[in-house]
Amino acid sequence: MATIGFDAYEEAIKELTDGGLEDSQAKAIVKAIGKTTEDRLSTKEDIRTLKGEVKEDIQALRGEVKEDIQALRGEVKEDIQALRGEVKEDIQALRGEVKEDIQALRGEVKEDIHELRGEIKEDLHALERRMFGIIVGIAGLAVAVSKLIG
């Protein structure tokens, strides 16, 4: 850090003495102000040095961030691959379950069709017997009517 320059020191003492202070008082005030501000002032060289250090830190951080991004990219790719495998396994399992369900439904539908065929055959036989009974009744009625008429 910098100290107050000689020219600035002399100029400050001159202004204070021109303002009515004694030379010793002016020197004491300028010296005290110099000590209190010494740690707070920076030279251009201090700023250049600090700027260089900050640039180095930024470069180092940039490299670290790039490495972290690469590592994360690899981890994400691995996670995606693992998930892809899990999803494929789940899809295969679901395919198997769906096929089983379809087979079960086919069996149930075949049973239902077989039962309906049997019921329809029974209903047809019952209908044929009723029709036969009606035909026999009509024939008997026709015989009775022909005997009455004739």
Short mmCIF file of C-alpha atoms in Angstrom, two decimals:
data_model
loop_
_atom_site.label_atom_id
_atom_site.label_comp_id
_atom_site.label_asym_id
_atom_site.label_seq_id
_atom_site.Cartn_x
_atom_site.Cartn_y
_atom_site.Cartn_z
CA MET A 1 0.00 0.00 0.00
CA ALA A 2 1.13 3.54 -0.61
CA THR A 3 2.06 6.40 1.64
CA ILE A 4 1.30 10.02 0.90
CA GLY A 5 3.69 11.41 -1.74
CA PHE A 6 6.26 14.08 -0.84
CA ASP A 7 4.66 16.76 -3.02
CA ALA A 8 1.23 16.10 -1.58
CA TYR A 9 2.73 16.15 1.94
CA GLU A 10 4.38 19.55 1.40
CA GLU A 11 1.24 20.94 -0.26
CA ALA A 12 -0.99 19.83 2.62
CA ILE A 13 1.35 21.43 5.21
CA LYS A 14 1.43 24.68 3.21
CA GLU A 15 -2.38 24.85 3.07
CA LEU A 16 -2.70 24.26 6.80
CA THR A 17 -0.06 26.85 7.66
CA ASP A 18 -1.68 29.30 5.22
CA GLY A 19 -4.92 28.63 7.08
CA GLY A 20 -3.36 29.77 10.36
CA LEU A 21 -1.86 26.67 11.95
CA GLU A 22 1.69 26.52 13.17
CA ASP A 23 4.15 24.45 11.12
CA SER A 24 4.47 21.76 13.83
CA GLN A 25 0.68 21.45 14.11
CA ALA A 26 0.27 21.23 10.35
CA LYS A 27 2.97 18.52 10.12
CA ALA A 28 1.36 16.56 12.96
CA ILE A 29 -2.08 16.69 11.30
CA VAL A 30 -0.77 15.69 7.89
CA LYS A 31 1.27 12.87 9.46
CA ALA A 32 -1.79 11.61 11.41
CA ILE A 33 -3.99 11.71 8.31
CA GLY A 34 -1.27 9.93 6.35
CA LYS A 35 -1.12 7.11 8.92
CA THR A 36 -4.91 6.66 9.03
CA THR A 37 -5.26 6.58 5.26
CA GLU A 38 -2.08 4.64 4.54
CA ASP A 39 -3.76 1.25 4.83
CA ARG A 40 -6.75 2.38 2.81
CA LEU A 41 -5.06 3.79 -0.26
CA SER A 42 -3.80 1.76 -3.19
CA THR A 43 -1.30 2.65 -5.87
CA LYS A 44 -1.78 1.88 -9.53
CA GLU A 45 0.79 -0.89 -9.10
CA ASP A 46 -1.27 -2.35 -6.21
CA ILE A 47 -4.33 -2.31 -8.44
CA ARG A 48 -2.43 -3.91 -11.36
CA THR A 49 -1.12 -6.65 -9.05
CA LEU A 50 -4.57 -7.27 -7.62
CA LYS A 51 -6.07 -7.25 -11.11
CA GLY A 52 -3.55 -9.89 -12.22
CA GLU A 53 -4.32 -12.03 -9.16
CA VAL A 54 -8.05 -11.75 -9.81
CA LYS A 55 -7.52 -12.74 -13.46
CA GLU A 56 -5.50 -15.77 -12.35
CA ASP A 57 -8.22 -16.72 -9.87
CA ILE A 58 -10.87 -16.34 -12.58
CA GLN A 59 -8.85 -18.53 -14.96
CA ALA A 60 -8.38 -21.15 -12.27
CA LEU A 61 -12.10 -21.09 -11.45
CA ARG A 62 -12.95 -21.26 -15.15
CA GLY A 63 -10.83 -24.41 -15.42
CA GLU A 64 -12.42 -25.93 -12.33
CA VAL A 65 -15.91 -25.13 -13.61
CA LYS A 66 -15.10 -26.70 -16.98
CA GLU A 67 -13.86 -29.84 -15.22
CA ASP A 68 -16.98 -29.93 -13.05
CA ILE A 69 -19.19 -29.52 -16.11
CA GLN A 70 -17.39 -32.35 -17.89
CA ALA A 71 -17.72 -34.58 -14.84
CA LEU A 72 -21.43 -33.73 -14.53
CA ARG A 73 -21.92 -34.31 -18.24
CA GLY A 74 -20.45 -37.80 -17.84
CA GLU A 75 -22.58 -38.53 -14.78
CA VAL A 76 -25.73 -37.34 -16.55
CA LYS A 77 -24.92 -39.52 -19.57
CA GLU A 78 -24.45 -42.51 -17.29
CA ASP A 79 -27.72 -41.76 -15.49
CA ILE A 80 -29.54 -41.43 -18.80
CA GLN A 81 -28.12 -44.76 -19.98
CA ALA A 82 -29.16 -46.43 -16.73
CA LEU A 83 -32.66 -44.97 -16.99
CA ARG A 84 -32.88 -46.00 -20.64
CA GLY A 85 -32.07 -49.58 -19.61
CA GLU A 86 -34.62 -49.51 -16.81
CA VAL A 87 -37.30 -48.13 -19.14
CA LYS A 88 -36.55 -50.84 -21.71
CA GLU A 89 -36.88 -53.50 -19.01
CA ASP A 90 -40.16 -51.98 -17.84
CA ILE A 91 -41.47 -51.91 -21.42
CA GLN A 92 -40.52 -55.58 -21.90
CA ALA A 93 -42.24 -56.51 -18.65
CA LEU A 94 -45.37 -54.60 -19.68
CA ARG A 95 -45.34 -56.27 -23.10
CA GLY A 96 -45.30 -59.64 -21.40
CA GLU A 97 -48.13 -58.65 -19.08
CA VAL A 98 -50.21 -57.27 -21.97
CA LYS A 99 -49.65 -60.45 -23.98
CA GLU A 100 -50.75 -62.54 -21.01
CA ASP A 101 -53.82 -60.35 -20.54
CA ILE A 102 -54.68 -60.65 -24.25
CA GLN A 103 -54.33 -64.44 -24.09
CA ALA A 104 -56.55 -64.58 -21.02
CA LEU A 105 -59.15 -62.39 -22.74
CA ARG A 106 -59.02 -64.59 -25.86
CA GLY A 107 -59.70 -67.63 -23.72
CA GLU A 108 -62.58 -65.88 -21.95
CA VAL A 109 -64.06 -64.67 -25.27
CA LYS A 110 -63.79 -68.20 -26.74
CA GLU A 111 -65.57 -69.61 -23.68
CA ASP A 112 -68.26 -66.94 -23.95
CA ILE A 113 -68.72 -67.69 -27.68
CA HIS A 114 -68.94 -71.43 -26.98
CA GLU A 115 -71.52 -70.84 -24.25
CA LEU A 116 -73.54 -68.53 -26.53
CA ARG A 117 -73.49 -71.12 -29.33
CA GLY A 118 -74.84 -73.70 -26.93
CA GLU A 119 -77.55 -71.33 -25.71
CA ILE A 120 -78.49 -70.39 -29.30
CA LYS A 121 -78.70 -74.10 -30.26
CA GLU A 122 -80.94 -74.77 -27.28
CA ASP A 123 -83.10 -71.78 -28.17
CA LEU A 124 -83.32 -72.97 -31.82
CA HIS A 125 -84.31 -76.48 -30.71
CA ALA A 126 -86.95 -75.02 -28.40
CA LEU A 127 -88.20 -72.82 -31.23
CA GLU A 128 -88.26 -75.79 -33.65
CA ARG A 129 -90.32 -77.80 -31.12
CA ARG A 130 -92.76 -74.93 -30.64
CA MET A 131 -93.04 -74.45 -34.41
CA PHE A 132 -93.55 -78.19 -34.84
CA GLY A 133 -96.27 -78.07 -32.17
CA ILE A 134 -97.90 -75.11 -33.89
CA ILE A 135 -97.73 -76.85 -37.29
CA VAL A 136 -99.22 -80.02 -35.79
CA GLY A 137 -101.92 -77.89 -34.17
CA ILE A 138 -102.68 -76.13 -37.46
CA ALA A 139 -102.77 -79.46 -39.29
CA GLY A 140 -105.14 -80.86 -36.69
CA LEU A 141 -107.27 -77.74 -36.99
CA ALA A 142 -107.27 -78.05 -40.78
CA VAL A 143 -108.39 -81.67 -40.52
CA ALA A 144 -111.16 -80.67 -38.10
CA VAL A 145 -112.27 -77.80 -40.31
CA SER A 146 -112.29 -80.03 -43.41
CA LYS A 147 -114.43 -82.57 -41.58
CA LEU A 148 -116.84 -79.87 -40.59
CA ILE A 149 -117.08 -78.49 -44.05
CA GLY A 150 -117.07 -81.54 -45.82
#
